[in-house]
mmCIF file of C-alpha atoms in Angstrom:
data_model
loop_
_atom_site.group_PDB
_atom_site.id
_atom_site.type_symbol
_atom_site.label_atom_id
_atom_site.label_comp_id
_atom_site.label_asym_id
_atom_site.label_seq_id
_atom_site.Cartn_x
_atom_site.Cartn_y
_atom_site.Cartn_z
ATOM 1 C CA MET A 6 -213.539 -73.312 -7.385
ATOM 2 C CA ALA A 7 -210.005 -72.716 -6.144
ATOM 3 C CA GLU A 8 -207.042 -71.764 -8.319
ATOM 4 C CA ALA A 9 -203.793 -73.732 -8.428
ATOM 5 C CA ILE A 10 -200.266 -73.007 -9.667
ATOM 6 C CA VAL A 11 -198.093 -75.928 -10.739
ATOM 7 C CA VAL A 12 -194.400 -75.078 -11.091
ATOM 8 C CA GLY A 13 -192.617 -77.522 -13.376
ATOM 9 C CA GLY A 14 -194.128 -79.041 -16.513
ATOM 10 C CA GLY A 15 -192.250 -82.325 -16.614
ATOM 11 C CA LEU A 16 -193.989 -85.687 -16.382
ATOM 12 C CA VAL A 17 -195.138 -85.372 -12.782
ATOM 13 C CA GLY A 18 -195.938 -81.656 -12.843
ATOM 14 C CA ALA A 19 -197.978 -81.859 -16.044
ATOM 15 C CA ALA A 20 -199.873 -84.888 -14.709
ATOM 16 C CA ALA A 21 -200.647 -82.988 -11.496
ATOM 17 C CA ALA A 22 -201.859 -79.974 -13.483
ATOM 18 C CA LEU A 23 -204.132 -82.107 -15.661
ATOM 19 C CA GLY A 24 -205.448 -84.044 -12.672
ATOM 20 C CA LEU A 25 -206.346 -80.827 -10.858
ATOM 21 C CA ARG A 26 -207.989 -79.410 -13.986
ATOM 22 C CA ARG A 27 -210.036 -82.596 -14.320
ATOM 23 C CA GLN A 28 -211.310 -81.956 -10.769
ATOM 24 C CA GLY A 29 -212.494 -78.527 -11.864
ATOM 25 C CA TYR A 30 -209.707 -76.310 -10.532
ATOM 26 C CA GLY A 31 -208.429 -73.346 -12.429
ATOM 27 C CA VAL A 32 -204.809 -74.290 -13.136
ATOM 28 C CA THR A 33 -201.771 -72.334 -14.291
ATOM 29 C CA LEU A 34 -198.710 -74.365 -15.259
ATOM 30 C CA LEU A 35 -195.359 -72.573 -15.126
ATOM 31 C CA GLU A 36 -192.635 -74.196 -17.238
ATOM 32 C CA PRO A 37 -189.603 -72.584 -18.928
ATOM 33 C CA SER A 38 -190.004 -74.195 -22.343
ATOM 34 C CA GLU A 39 -191.928 -76.667 -24.442
ATOM 35 C CA PRO A 40 -190.284 -80.123 -24.524
ATOM 36 C CA ASN A 41 -188.888 -81.422 -27.796
ATOM 37 C CA ILE A 42 -189.115 -85.032 -28.927
ATOM 38 C CA ILE A 43 -185.589 -86.443 -29.131
ATOM 39 C CA ARG A 44 -184.654 -89.780 -30.655
ATOM 40 C CA GLY A 45 -181.239 -91.294 -31.258
ATOM 41 C CA ARG A 46 -179.850 -92.894 -34.401
ATOM 42 C CA LEU A 47 -181.416 -96.259 -33.495
ATOM 43 C CA GLY A 48 -184.862 -94.667 -33.587
ATOM 44 C CA VAL A 49 -185.800 -94.286 -29.914
ATOM 45 C CA ASP A 50 -185.280 -91.802 -27.099
ATOM 46 C CA ILE A 51 -182.369 -92.929 -24.950
ATOM 47 C CA ARG A 52 -184.268 -91.760 -21.872
ATOM 48 C CA ASN A 53 -187.293 -93.849 -21.009
ATOM 49 C CA VAL A 54 -189.546 -94.563 -18.050
ATOM 50 C CA ALA A 55 -190.970 -97.835 -16.732
ATOM 51 C CA LEU A 56 -194.557 -97.295 -15.625
ATOM 52 C CA ASN A 57 -196.647 -99.560 -13.434
ATOM 53 C CA PRO A 58 -200.437 -100.114 -13.693
ATOM 54 C CA GLN A 59 -201.179 -97.415 -11.118
ATOM 55 C CA SER A 60 -199.305 -94.833 -13.215
ATOM 56 C CA GLN A 61 -200.980 -96.124 -16.374
ATOM 57 C CA SER A 62 -204.384 -95.588 -14.762
ATOM 58 C CA LEU A 63 -203.506 -91.985 -13.880
ATOM 59 C CA LEU A 64 -202.355 -91.205 -17.424
ATOM 60 C CA SER A 65 -205.499 -92.806 -18.834
ATOM 61 C CA ASP A 66 -207.680 -90.671 -16.547
ATOM 62 C CA ILE A 67 -206.058 -87.458 -17.826
ATOM 63 C CA ASP A 68 -206.325 -88.583 -21.500
ATOM 64 C CA VAL A 69 -202.593 -88.891 -22.154
ATOM 65 C CA TRP A 70 -201.987 -92.646 -22.211
ATOM 66 C CA GLN A 71 -203.738 -93.086 -25.548
ATOM 67 C CA GLN A 72 -201.371 -90.627 -27.239
ATOM 68 C CA ASN A 73 -198.208 -92.652 -26.627
ATOM 69 C CA SER A 74 -196.433 -95.634 -28.115
ATOM 70 C CA VAL A 75 -195.886 -98.101 -25.280
ATOM 71 C CA VAL A 76 -193.815 -101.260 -24.965
ATOM 72 C CA PRO A 77 -195.305 -103.705 -22.460
ATOM 73 C CA TYR A 78 -193.107 -106.069 -20.492
ATOM 74 C CA ASN A 79 -194.629 -109.254 -19.143
ATOM 75 C CA ALA A 80 -191.707 -110.777 -17.270
ATOM 76 C CA MET A 81 -188.539 -109.853 -15.429
ATOM 77 C CA GLN A 82 -185.400 -111.843 -14.742
ATOM 78 C CA VAL A 83 -183.000 -110.846 -11.981
ATOM 79 C CA TRP A 84 -179.639 -112.493 -11.301
ATOM 80 C CA GLU A 85 -176.185 -111.578 -10.112
ATOM 81 C CA GLU A 86 -172.614 -111.888 -11.274
ATOM 82 C CA SER A 87 -171.416 -113.764 -8.207
ATOM 83 C CA GLY A 88 -174.059 -116.475 -7.882
ATOM 84 C CA THR A 89 -176.138 -119.070 -9.668
ATOM 85 C CA GLY A 90 -179.544 -118.115 -8.283
ATOM 86 C CA LYS A 91 -182.094 -116.306 -10.435
ATOM 87 C CA LEU A 92 -185.429 -114.644 -9.754
ATOM 88 C CA SER A 93 -188.119 -114.793 -12.419
ATOM 89 C CA PHE A 94 -191.301 -112.741 -12.285
ATOM 90 C CA HIS A 95 -194.184 -113.303 -14.717
ATOM 91 C CA ALA A 96 -197.317 -111.195 -15.154
ATOM 92 C CA ALA A 97 -199.466 -114.308 -15.581
ATOM 93 C CA ASP A 98 -198.630 -115.294 -12.003
ATOM 94 C CA VAL A 99 -200.698 -112.332 -10.762
ATOM 95 C CA GLY A 100 -203.407 -112.661 -13.406
ATOM 96 C CA ARG A 101 -202.180 -109.875 -15.678
ATOM 97 C CA GLN A 102 -200.916 -109.597 -19.230
ATOM 98 C CA GLU A 103 -198.104 -107.232 -18.291
ATOM 99 C CA LEU A 104 -196.057 -106.132 -15.307
ATOM 100 C CA GLY A 105 -195.717 -102.625 -16.722
ATOM 101 C CA TRP A 106 -194.794 -100.578 -19.760
ATOM 102 C CA LEU A 107 -191.738 -98.776 -21.100
ATOM 103 C CA LEU A 108 -192.338 -95.339 -22.630
ATOM 104 C CA GLU A 109 -189.918 -92.940 -24.265
ATOM 105 C CA MET A 110 -189.373 -89.906 -22.058
ATOM 106 C CA THR A 111 -189.601 -86.982 -24.474
ATOM 107 C CA PRO A 112 -192.642 -88.192 -26.486
ATOM 108 C CA LEU A 113 -194.506 -88.698 -23.191
ATOM 109 C CA ALA A 114 -193.402 -85.278 -21.906
ATOM 110 C CA SER A 115 -194.515 -83.688 -25.185
ATOM 111 C CA ALA A 116 -197.939 -85.375 -25.060
ATOM 112 C CA LEU A 117 -198.477 -84.197 -21.490
ATOM 113 C CA TYR A 118 -197.400 -80.645 -22.312
ATOM 114 C CA GLN A 119 -199.596 -80.442 -25.422
ATOM 115 C CA THR A 120 -202.581 -81.687 -23.435
ATOM 116 C CA CYS A 121 -201.901 -79.005 -20.819
ATOM 117 C CA GLN A 122 -201.882 -76.356 -23.544
ATOM 118 C CA ASP A 123 -205.271 -77.602 -24.711
ATOM 119 C CA LYS A 124 -206.918 -77.784 -21.286
ATOM 120 C CA LEU A 125 -205.407 -75.160 -18.978
ATOM 121 C CA THR A 126 -203.252 -72.033 -18.799
ATOM 122 C CA VAL A 127 -199.589 -72.588 -19.614
ATOM 123 C CA VAL A 128 -197.074 -69.829 -18.873
ATOM 124 C CA GLN A 129 -193.575 -70.178 -20.276
ATOM 125 C CA GLY A 130 -191.230 -68.656 -17.742
ATOM 126 C CA GLU A 131 -188.778 -69.244 -14.906
ATOM 127 C CA PHE A 132 -189.814 -69.344 -11.260
ATOM 128 C CA ALA A 133 -188.119 -66.542 -9.312
ATOM 129 C CA ASP A 134 -189.829 -66.194 -5.926
ATOM 130 C CA LEU A 135 -193.046 -66.669 -4.002
ATOM 131 C CA THR A 136 -194.973 -65.083 -1.195
ATOM 132 C CA MET A 137 -197.548 -66.915 0.855
ATOM 133 C CA ASP A 138 -200.147 -66.047 3.482
ATOM 134 C CA ALA A 139 -203.166 -67.715 5.048
ATOM 135 C CA THR A 140 -205.300 -67.224 1.955
ATOM 136 C CA GLY A 141 -203.029 -67.997 -0.984
ATOM 137 C CA VAL A 142 -199.744 -67.980 -2.882
ATOM 138 C CA THR A 143 -198.253 -65.469 -5.290
ATOM 139 C CA VAL A 144 -195.492 -66.533 -7.668
ATOM 140 C CA THR A 145 -193.161 -64.067 -9.350
ATOM 141 C CA THR A 146 -191.431 -65.211 -12.523
ATOM 142 C CA ALA A 147 -187.971 -64.187 -13.675
ATOM 143 C CA GLU A 148 -189.718 -62.275 -16.451
ATOM 144 C CA GLY A 149 -191.600 -60.169 -13.891
ATOM 145 C CA ARG A 150 -195.014 -61.778 -14.158
ATOM 146 C CA ARG A 151 -197.109 -62.355 -11.014
ATOM 147 C CA ILE A 152 -199.417 -65.355 -10.726
ATOM 148 C CA GLU A 153 -201.849 -65.648 -7.823
ATOM 149 C CA ALA A 154 -203.575 -68.820 -6.664
ATOM 150 C CA ASP A 155 -205.026 -70.514 -3.637
ATOM 151 C CA PHE A 156 -202.314 -73.184 -3.511
ATOM 152 C CA MET A 157 -199.214 -74.402 -5.315
ATOM 153 C CA VAL A 158 -197.726 -77.701 -6.429
ATOM 154 C CA ALA A 159 -193.933 -77.709 -6.791
ATOM 155 C CA ALA A 160 -192.746 -80.244 -9.376
ATOM 156 C CA ASP A 161 -189.596 -78.483 -10.517
ATOM 157 C CA GLY A 162 -187.119 -81.303 -10.137
ATOM 158 C CA VAL A 163 -184.063 -82.356 -8.169
ATOM 159 C CA GLN A 164 -182.737 -78.822 -7.678
ATOM 160 C CA SER A 165 -186.214 -77.432 -6.965
ATOM 161 C CA SER A 166 -186.130 -73.641 -6.825
ATOM 162 C CA VAL A 167 -189.442 -73.651 -4.969
ATOM 163 C CA ARG A 168 -188.060 -75.987 -2.295
ATOM 164 C CA GLN A 169 -185.026 -73.742 -1.903
ATOM 165 C CA ALA A 170 -187.187 -70.616 -1.702
ATOM 166 C CA LEU A 171 -189.188 -72.254 1.083
ATOM 167 C CA GLN A 172 -185.919 -73.229 2.833
ATOM 168 C CA ILE A 173 -186.923 -76.884 3.071
ATOM 169 C CA PRO A 174 -183.738 -78.924 3.676
ATOM 170 C CA VAL A 175 -183.072 -82.322 2.138
ATOM 171 C CA GLN A 176 -181.552 -85.442 3.657
ATOM 172 C CA ALA A 177 -178.968 -86.929 1.278
ATOM 173 C CA PHE A 178 -178.076 -90.608 1.018
ATOM 174 C CA PRO A 179 -174.755 -91.090 -0.828
ATOM 175 C CA VAL A 180 -174.844 -93.480 -3.774
ATOM 176 C CA GLY A 181 -171.278 -93.201 -5.058
ATOM 177 C CA GLN A 182 -172.221 -94.242 -8.580
ATOM 178 C CA HIS A 183 -172.900 -92.854 -12.025
ATOM 179 C CA ALA A 184 -175.403 -94.289 -14.483
ATOM 180 C CA LEU A 185 -174.562 -94.963 -18.106
ATOM 181 C CA ALA A 186 -177.683 -94.836 -20.276
ATOM 182 C CA THR A 187 -178.009 -95.804 -23.925
ATOM 183 C CA VAL A 188 -179.919 -97.974 -26.409
ATOM 184 C CA VAL A 189 -178.413 -101.045 -28.044
ATOM 185 C CA GLU A 190 -179.316 -103.467 -30.811
ATOM 186 C CA THR A 191 -179.319 -107.124 -29.794
ATOM 187 C CA GLU A 192 -179.144 -110.387 -31.680
ATOM 188 C CA ARG A 193 -182.456 -111.634 -30.271
ATOM 189 C CA HIS A 194 -185.707 -109.818 -29.565
ATOM 190 C CA HIS A 195 -186.462 -109.073 -25.912
ATOM 191 C CA ALA A 196 -189.905 -110.774 -26.170
ATOM 192 C CA GLY A 197 -191.283 -108.446 -23.505
ATOM 193 C CA VAL A 198 -188.803 -109.502 -20.824
ATOM 194 C CA ALA A 199 -186.891 -106.993 -18.695
ATOM 195 C CA TYR A 200 -183.499 -108.078 -17.376
ATOM 196 C CA GLN A 201 -181.536 -106.879 -14.379
ATOM 197 C CA ARG A 202 -178.135 -108.277 -13.441
ATOM 198 C CA PHE A 203 -176.402 -107.211 -10.250
ATOM 199 C CA LEU A 204 -172.732 -106.841 -11.097
ATOM 200 C CA ARG A 205 -170.076 -106.424 -8.425
ATOM 201 C CA ASN A 206 -169.874 -102.685 -9.056
ATOM 202 C CA GLY A 207 -173.545 -101.943 -9.692
ATOM 203 C CA PRO A 208 -176.762 -103.139 -11.359
ATOM 204 C CA LEU A 209 -177.171 -103.446 -15.130
ATOM 205 C CA ALA A 210 -180.698 -103.205 -16.571
ATOM 206 C CA LEU A 211 -181.789 -104.177 -20.096
ATOM 207 C CA LEU A 212 -185.288 -102.887 -20.734
ATOM 208 C CA PRO A 213 -187.584 -103.695 -23.689
ATOM 209 C CA SER A 214 -187.721 -101.002 -26.357
ATOM 210 C CA GLU A 215 -189.179 -100.536 -29.822
ATOM 211 C CA ALA A 216 -188.544 -97.959 -32.514
ATOM 212 C CA ALA A 217 -191.552 -95.746 -33.266
ATOM 213 C CA ASP A 218 -190.852 -96.069 -37.001
ATOM 214 C CA ALA A 219 -191.544 -99.595 -38.223
ATOM 215 C CA GLY A 220 -188.695 -99.211 -40.709
ATOM 216 C CA GLN A 221 -186.144 -98.747 -37.916
ATOM 217 C CA LYS A 222 -184.253 -101.409 -35.971
ATOM 218 C CA THR A 223 -186.436 -103.926 -34.126
ATOM 219 C CA ASN A 224 -184.231 -105.803 -31.636
ATOM 220 C CA LEU A 225 -183.657 -102.878 -29.288
ATOM 221 C CA VAL A 226 -183.256 -102.589 -25.533
ATOM 222 C CA SER A 227 -182.602 -99.595 -23.336
ATOM 223 C CA VAL A 228 -179.606 -99.858 -21.031
ATOM 224 C CA VAL A 229 -179.163 -98.326 -17.587
ATOM 225 C CA TRP A 230 -175.850 -99.393 -16.059
ATOM 226 C CA SER A 231 -174.960 -98.104 -12.576
ATOM 227 C CA GLN A 232 -171.249 -98.171 -11.734
ATOM 228 C CA PRO A 233 -168.433 -96.116 -10.190
ATOM 229 C CA ALA A 234 -167.805 -92.788 -11.913
ATOM 230 C CA ASP A 235 -164.407 -93.732 -13.356
ATOM 231 C CA GLN A 236 -165.740 -96.943 -14.868
ATOM 232 C CA ALA A 237 -168.758 -95.173 -16.336
ATOM 233 C CA ALA A 238 -166.466 -92.599 -17.966
ATOM 234 C CA ALA A 239 -164.242 -95.346 -19.364
ATOM 235 C CA HIS A 240 -167.190 -97.289 -20.776
ATOM 236 C CA GLN A 241 -168.644 -94.125 -22.261
ATOM 237 C CA THR A 242 -165.548 -93.516 -24.386
ATOM 238 C CA LEU A 243 -164.888 -97.086 -25.540
ATOM 239 C CA PRO A 244 -165.066 -97.636 -29.300
ATOM 240 C CA GLU A 245 -168.497 -98.934 -30.300
ATOM 241 C CA GLU A 246 -167.391 -102.478 -31.150
ATOM 242 C CA GLU A 247 -165.467 -102.813 -27.892
ATOM 243 C CA PHE A 248 -168.330 -101.438 -25.814
ATOM 244 C CA CYS A 249 -170.766 -103.883 -27.447
ATOM 245 C CA ALA A 250 -168.409 -106.765 -26.621
ATOM 246 C CA VAL A 251 -168.077 -105.635 -22.988
ATOM 247 C CA LEU A 252 -171.841 -105.251 -22.578
ATOM 248 C CA THR A 253 -172.473 -108.660 -24.147
ATOM 249 C CA ARG A 254 -170.150 -110.226 -21.571
ATOM 250 C CA ARG A 255 -171.564 -108.267 -18.641
ATOM 251 C CA SER A 256 -175.109 -109.310 -19.586
ATOM 252 C CA GLU A 257 -173.989 -112.907 -20.147
ATOM 253 C CA GLY A 258 -175.309 -112.685 -23.704
ATOM 254 C CA VAL A 259 -178.858 -113.026 -22.417
ATOM 255 C CA LEU A 260 -180.104 -111.526 -25.712
ATOM 256 C CA GLY A 261 -177.232 -112.773 -27.828
ATOM 257 C CA GLN A 262 -174.544 -110.548 -29.264
ATOM 258 C CA ILE A 263 -174.952 -106.777 -28.949
ATOM 259 C CA SER A 264 -174.156 -105.338 -32.361
ATOM 260 C CA ALA A 265 -174.790 -101.580 -32.176
ATOM 261 C CA VAL A 266 -174.986 -98.842 -29.587
ATOM 262 C CA ASP A 267 -176.495 -95.366 -29.680
ATOM 263 C CA GLN A 268 -174.993 -92.317 -28.018
ATOM 264 C CA ARG A 269 -173.978 -92.984 -24.407
ATOM 265 C CA PHE A 270 -174.863 -90.603 -21.572
ATOM 266 C CA CYS A 271 -173.421 -90.630 -18.048
ATOM 267 C CA PHE A 272 -174.882 -88.849 -15.030
ATOM 268 C CA PRO A 273 -174.309 -88.990 -11.271
ATOM 269 C CA LEU A 274 -176.848 -90.831 -9.135
ATOM 270 C CA HIS A 275 -178.433 -89.199 -6.114
ATOM 271 C CA GLN A 276 -180.773 -90.295 -3.382
ATOM 272 C CA GLN A 277 -182.381 -87.611 -1.270
ATOM 273 C CA VAL A 278 -185.606 -86.868 0.578
ATOM 274 C CA ALA A 279 -186.962 -83.438 1.486
ATOM 275 C CA ARG A 280 -187.526 -82.950 5.212
ATOM 276 C CA ASN A 281 -191.132 -81.901 4.507
ATOM 277 C CA PHE A 282 -193.352 -82.355 1.483
ATOM 278 C CA VAL A 283 -195.809 -79.670 2.606
ATOM 279 C CA LYS A 284 -195.248 -76.110 3.755
ATOM 280 C CA GLY A 285 -198.230 -73.843 4.140
ATOM 281 C CA ARG A 286 -200.084 -73.878 0.839
ATOM 282 C CA VAL A 287 -197.285 -75.519 -1.138
ATOM 283 C CA VAL A 288 -196.925 -79.261 -1.806
ATOM 284 C CA LEU A 289 -193.767 -80.887 -3.178
ATOM 285 C CA VAL A 290 -194.133 -83.804 -5.609
ATOM 286 C CA GLY A 291 -191.845 -85.890 -7.812
ATOM 287 C CA ASP A 292 -188.110 -85.226 -7.767
ATOM 288 C CA ALA A 293 -188.688 -81.983 -5.859
ATOM 289 C CA ALA A 294 -189.784 -84.194 -2.962
ATOM 290 C CA ARG A 295 -187.441 -87.175 -3.336
ATOM 291 C CA VAL A 296 -184.918 -88.797 -5.677
ATOM 292 C CA VAL A 297 -184.297 -92.557 -5.672
ATOM 293 C CA HIS A 298 -181.795 -94.944 -7.267
ATOM 294 C CA PRO A 299 -183.003 -96.083 -10.717
ATOM 295 C CA LEU A 300 -182.322 -99.784 -10.102
ATOM 296 C CA ALA A 301 -186.001 -100.607 -9.477
ATOM 297 C CA GLY A 302 -187.464 -98.126 -11.977
ATOM 298 C CA LEU A 303 -189.548 -96.485 -9.253
ATOM 299 C CA GLY A 304 -188.702 -92.792 -9.655
ATOM 300 C CA VAL A 305 -191.498 -91.580 -11.925
ATOM 301 C CA ASN A 306 -193.960 -94.062 -10.431
ATOM 302 C CA LEU A 307 -193.359 -92.588 -6.966
ATOM 303 C CA GLY A 308 -193.937 -89.142 -8.457
ATOM 304 C CA PHE A 309 -197.232 -90.272 -9.982
ATOM 305 C CA GLU A 310 -198.112 -91.801 -6.595
ATOM 306 C CA ASP A 311 -197.615 -88.295 -5.150
ATOM 307 C CA VAL A 312 -200.062 -86.920 -7.712
ATOM 308 C CA ILE A 313 -202.675 -89.593 -6.956
ATOM 309 C CA ALA A 314 -202.341 -88.917 -3.219
ATOM 310 C CA LEU A 315 -202.571 -85.149 -3.784
ATOM 311 C CA LEU A 316 -205.695 -85.540 -5.928
ATOM 312 C CA SER A 317 -207.330 -87.467 -3.104
ATOM 313 C CA VAL A 318 -206.745 -84.411 -0.871
ATOM 314 C CA THR A 319 -208.041 -81.900 -3.427
ATOM 315 C CA ALA A 320 -211.017 -84.024 -4.541
ATOM 316 C CA ALA A 321 -213.286 -82.244 -2.028
ATOM 317 C CA GLY A 322 -213.007 -79.120 -4.187
ATOM 318 C CA ASN A 323 -211.555 -76.766 -1.584
ATOM 319 C CA GLY A 324 -207.879 -77.037 -2.475
ATOM 320 C CA LEU A 325 -205.565 -77.545 0.474
ATOM 321 C CA GLN A 326 -207.909 -76.368 3.212
ATOM 322 C CA SER A 327 -207.855 -79.586 5.259
ATOM 323 C CA SER A 328 -204.873 -79.474 7.608
ATOM 324 C CA ARG A 329 -205.572 -83.040 8.713
ATOM 325 C CA ALA A 330 -205.553 -84.344 5.130
ATOM 326 C CA LEU A 331 -202.369 -82.403 4.353
ATOM 327 C CA ALA A 332 -200.655 -83.765 7.466
ATOM 328 C CA ALA A 333 -201.626 -87.290 6.399
ATOM 329 C CA PHE A 334 -200.316 -86.666 2.870
ATOM 330 C CA ASN A 335 -197.034 -85.333 4.209
ATOM 331 C CA ARG A 336 -196.570 -88.218 6.651
ATOM 332 C CA GLN A 337 -197.496 -90.970 4.192
ATOM 333 C CA ARG A 338 -195.493 -89.701 1.234
ATOM 334 C CA TRP A 339 -192.419 -88.845 3.350
ATOM 335 C CA THR A 340 -192.479 -92.231 5.078
ATOM 336 C CA ARG A 341 -192.889 -94.116 1.798
ATOM 337 C CA SER A 342 -190.050 -92.128 0.241
ATOM 338 C CA LEU A 343 -187.687 -92.706 3.153
ATOM 339 C CA HIS A 344 -188.426 -96.431 3.154
ATOM 340 C CA MET A 345 -187.799 -96.712 -0.590
ATOM 341 C CA VAL A 346 -184.517 -94.755 -0.435
ATOM 342 C CA ARG A 347 -183.269 -96.956 2.402
ATOM 343 C CA LEU A 348 -184.429 -100.157 0.699
ATOM 344 C CA LEU A 349 -182.724 -99.281 -2.583
ATOM 345 C CA GLY A 350 -179.583 -98.267 -0.739
ATOM 346 C CA LEU A 351 -179.625 -101.590 1.110
ATOM 347 C CA LEU A 352 -180.059 -103.542 -2.135
ATOM 348 C CA GLN A 353 -177.137 -101.703 -3.700
ATOM 349 C CA LYS A 354 -174.954 -102.361 -0.668
ATOM 350 C CA THR A 355 -176.028 -105.992 -0.279
ATOM 351 C CA TYR A 356 -175.338 -106.939 -3.892
ATOM 352 C CA GLY A 357 -172.045 -105.069 -3.832
ATOM 353 C CA GLU A 358 -170.774 -107.076 -0.861
ATOM 354 C CA GLN A 359 -168.341 -109.824 -1.871
ATOM 355 C CA ASN A 360 -167.814 -111.542 1.474
ATOM 356 C CA PRO A 361 -167.840 -115.316 0.680
ATOM 357 C CA TRP A 362 -170.298 -116.154 3.464
ATOM 358 C CA LEU A 363 -172.678 -113.416 2.387
ATOM 359 C CA LEU A 364 -172.377 -114.549 -1.234
ATOM 360 C CA TRP A 365 -173.373 -118.072 -0.159
ATOM 361 C CA ALA A 366 -176.290 -116.835 1.948
ATOM 362 C CA ARG A 367 -177.520 -114.477 -0.769
ATOM 363 C CA ASN A 368 -177.370 -117.173 -3.417
ATOM 364 C CA LYS A 369 -179.233 -119.664 -1.204
ATOM 365 C CA ALA A 370 -181.891 -117.066 -0.356
ATOM 366 C CA THR A 371 -182.364 -116.273 -4.048
ATOM 367 C CA HIS A 372 -182.958 -119.952 -4.863
ATOM 368 C CA GLN A 373 -185.471 -120.206 -2.029
ATOM 369 C CA LEU A 374 -187.308 -116.992 -2.890
ATOM 370 C CA ASN A 375 -187.674 -118.015 -6.523
ATOM 371 C CA GLY A 376 -189.623 -121.056 -5.368
ATOM 372 C CA MET A 377 -191.943 -119.082 -3.069
ATOM 373 C CA SER A 378 -194.724 -118.170 -5.481
ATOM 374 C CA LEU A 379 -196.945 -116.369 -2.966
ATOM 375 C CA VAL A 380 -194.100 -114.127 -1.809
ATOM 376 C CA LYS A 381 -193.115 -113.336 -5.388
ATOM 377 C CA GLN A 382 -196.722 -112.511 -6.231
ATOM 378 C CA GLN A 383 -196.835 -110.014 -3.371
ATOM 379 C CA ILE A 384 -193.532 -108.453 -4.486
ATOM 380 C CA MET A 385 -194.958 -108.009 -7.988
ATOM 381 C CA ARG A 386 -198.185 -106.452 -6.717
ATOM 382 C CA GLU A 387 -196.247 -103.932 -4.640
ATOM 383 C CA ALA A 388 -193.955 -103.088 -7.586
ATOM 384 C CA MET A 389 -197.028 -102.533 -9.747
ATOM 385 C CA GLY A 390 -198.541 -100.181 -7.156
ATOM 386 C CA LEU A 391 -201.383 -102.635 -6.500
ATOM 387 C CA GLY A 392 -200.343 -104.088 -3.134
ATOM 388 C CA PRO A 393 -201.485 -103.021 0.348
ATOM 389 C CA ILE A 394 -198.231 -101.215 1.195
ATOM 390 C CA ALA A 395 -198.374 -99.079 -1.953
ATOM 391 C CA ALA A 396 -202.103 -98.471 -1.438
ATOM 392 C CA ALA A 397 -201.552 -97.319 2.147
ATOM 393 C CA SER A 398 -198.927 -94.842 0.966
#
């Protein structure tokens, strides 16, 4: 059986390593350090991920899903600041109990890493360079160690060192926004509903959350608020009581008064797609391949889609020997990524436009779409990774 190197032990890289090991490959995972579980003063990790059923199935297959505390969400409400139309999505409309799940980032990363330590070879070190020929790949670490394998999976993030070493360029799509992320306590419980409001300057998401410790706060939601950099910085430094008041207004008090806020983090938003996801015996996955706007919660799910597609190529047991299968992987994943980046960019631009005629048209379209149950069902299936477009990708 072939040997594989996976560079990057984050969510997507660790999942790829475990998936390959499950297929019988010898796998070495290269990651600089073991992740630590981090939780804020309200009892949850400020960073979380929204996972769809396709991602849940992957994590179940590699025996990681069962190790995590998950918060299901069964409905989503979407509306905008400048209109009266609302979109409501309900899991029951597509015959499911949930649309997806929210998981804390660092506990999930820790569970994946620990499972890798139990099932395959984990090397703590920094990627430095690689050489590649027709028969395999050799990685050199910053610590001087050499690791040889038949093929490599690069999952080392936005600034991928592997991608740079291979001189694969990226196509950037300017976003012009920062995201403010935090956790807040609300007057009312979220009841498994995720909320997204399109404000004039960027989308605001309120996502269901729960403290791992039953003795901690219970009415919690995670906040991801995209906005211009200067506004994000201003909101980050507001006194707690003032920030809670602002966020209550911006969310139209959909969960009542917001009474407490955890630490607030701000980070710039990027959208980019690598020109190629495959070069020789190296495959890019996750953020090494593409980065998308967080407004639809698709980032990690697209990365897990990469892993599922890769595992379909390697299932034959001969690694990356099939040039036809690799070409199909590269074409499908690149096309899907480019479409998603453009779609999310279009959504951001469309909801940021304040032309009165466009506002009227957008509001009317929202009212009409909310009454089109079959169309909404198809949108939900695609978002869950269960529709024909997602399946073809």
